[in-house]
């Protein structure tokens, strides 16, 4: 299993890259094992963005819409917030891994989102296997010599074919 480790920017927005650490291992000629680590700072950035979106619409008794304290929103909507952040981080990181590392997947990654633990603190880590198109070198096709067989069609063959066609599909009208 070979490993390749890189820091990869992921585009959440075109102007703000997401820094992730990616390790790509070869399982076989058509399968790769990928490990991804998303730093805590990136999780916090996504959390702030999601909190900003949620806080504009959340309604909690005793507070005006859009003026609910962040800590209260975090406490009340912890599960929903974590699921949204996790989903967006996974989607953005998968897209960028595919683009930056020239991975041409054949199908969906073997990734179970429910089994990925959202950390209370620290980095978000996940791994998955994915089937990819095999890479191989094609031989120089210009060096191949082909023999083309040619066949001259005779009047006899044309007549025989027309006779068979007429007897099969034709009707005798008197």
C-alpha positions in Angstrom: 0.0 0.0 0.0 1.6 3.3 -1.1 0.8 6.5 0.7 0.7 10.0 -0.5 0.2 12.8 2.1 -0.6 16.3 1.0 -2.2 19.5 2.3 -5.1 20.2 0.0 -7.2 23.4 -0.2 -10.9 22.7 -0.6 -13.3 25.4 -2.0 -16.2 26.1 0.3 -16.4 29.4 -1.4 -14.1 30.2 -4.2 -12.1 32.7 -2.1 -11.7 30.7 1.2 -9.8 27.4 0.9 -10.3 24.6 3.4 -7.1 23.0 4.5 -7.2 19.2 4.9 -4.6 16.5 5.1 -5.1 13.6 2.7 -3.4 10.2 2.7 -4.1 8.0 -0.4 -3.2 4.3 -0.4 -3.4 1.8 -3.2 -5.5 -1.3 -2.2 -5.4 -2.7 -5.7 -5.3 -1.6 -9.3 -8.9 -0.3 -9.2 -9.3 0.6 -5.5 -7.9 3.3 -3.2 -8.1 3.8 0.5 -8.3 7.5 1.5 -7.8 8.9 4.9 -8.8 12.6 5.5 -8.1 14.8 8.5 -9.9 18.1 8.8 -8.3 20.4 11.4 -10.3 21.9 14.3 -9.8 25.4 12.9 -11.7 24.5 9.7 -14.5 22.9 11.7 -14.8 26.1 13.8 -15.0 28.2 10.6 -17.8 26.0 9.2 -19.5 26.1 12.6 -19.5 29.9 12.6 -20.9 29.9 9.1 -23.7 27.5 10.0 -24.5 29.3 13.2 -24.8 32.5 11.3 -27.3 30.9 8.9 -29.3 29.2 11.7 -29.4 32.3 13.9 -31.2 34.4 11.3 -34.2 32.1 11.3 -34.3 30.3 14.7 -37.3 31.1 16.9 -36.9 30.6 20.7 -39.5 31.9 23.1 -38.2 35.0 24.9 -35.9 36.2 22.1 -36.5 38.1 18.9 -35.8 36.2 15.6 -32.2 36.7 14.7 -31.2 37.9 18.3 -30.8 34.5 20.1 -27.5 34.1 21.9 -25.0 31.8 20.1 -24.5 29.6 23.1 -28.2 28.9 23.4 -28.5 28.0 19.7 -25.5 25.7 20.0 -27.0 24.0 23.0 -30.6 23.7 21.6 -29.6 22.7 18.1 -26.3 20.8 18.8 -27.2 17.6 16.9 -28.7 19.4 13.8 -25.8 21.8 13.7 -23.2 19.0 13.9 -24.9 17.0 11.2 -25.0 20.0 8.8 -21.4 20.9 9.5 -20.3 17.3 9.0 -22.3 17.0 5.8 -20.9 20.2 4.3 -17.3 19.3 5.3 -17.5 15.9 3.8 -19.0 17.1 0.6 -16.5 19.9 0.1 -13.6 17.7 1.0 -14.7 14.8 -1.3 -15.1 17.2 -4.2 -11.7 18.7 -3.7 -9.9 15.3 -3.2 -11.4 14.1 -6.5 -10.2 17.3 -8.3 -6.8 17.8 -6.7 -5.6 14.2 -6.8 -7.0 13.2 -10.2 -9.2 10.4 -8.7 -11.6 9.2 -11.3 -14.2 7.3 -9.3 -16.3 4.6 -10.9 -19.0 4.7 -8.2 -19.8 6.3 -4.8 -17.3 6.1 -2.0 -17.8 3.4 0.6 -18.5 6.0 3.3 -21.1 5.7 6.1 -21.9 9.2 7.4 -23.6 7.9 10.6 -20.4 6.2 11.7 -18.2 9.3 11.3 -17.9 10.8 14.8 -18.1 14.6 15.0 -15.4 15.6 17.5 -16.2 17.7 20.6 -12.7 19.2 20.1 -9.9 18.3 17.8 -9.7 17.2 14.2 -12.4 15.4 12.2 -11.0 12.3 10.7 -12.6 9.8 8.3 -11.5 7.2 5.9 -13.1 5.4 3.0 -12.5 3.1 0.1 -13.3 4.0 -3.5 -13.2 2.2 -6.8 -11.4 4.1 -9.5 -10.8 3.6 -13.2 -7.6 1.6 -13.7 -4.6 3.4 -15.1 -2.5 1.6 -17.7 -0.3 2.5 -20.7 -1.7 1.7 -24.1 0.7 0.3 -26.6 1.6 2.3 -29.7 -1.3 1.3 -32.0 0.5 2.8 -35.1 3.0 -0.1 -35.0 0.4 -2.8 -35.5 0.1 -4.3 -38.9 -3.4 -5.3 -40.0 -4.3 -7.6 -42.8 -7.6 -6.7 -44.4 -9.3 -9.4 -46.4 -11.3 -8.3 -49.4 -14.0 -10.1 -51.2 -15.2 -9.4 -54.7 -19.0 -9.7 -54.9 -20.0 -11.6 -58.1 -23.2 -11.3 -60.1 -24.0 -14.9 -59.1 -24.0 -13.9 -55.3 -26.2 -10.8 -56.0 -28.7 -12.9 -57.9 -28.7 -15.6 -55.2 -29.3 -13.0 -52.5 -32.1 -11.4 -54.4 -33.8 -14.7 -55.0 -33.7 -15.6 -51.3 -35.0 -12.1 -50.4 -37.9 -12.4 -52.9 -38.8 -15.9 -51.8 -38.8 -14.8 -48.1 -40.6 -11.5 -48.3 -42.2 -11.3 -51.7 -45.8 -12.1 -52.7 -46.8 -13.6 -55.9 -49.6 -11.5 -57.4 -51.5 -12.8 -60.4 
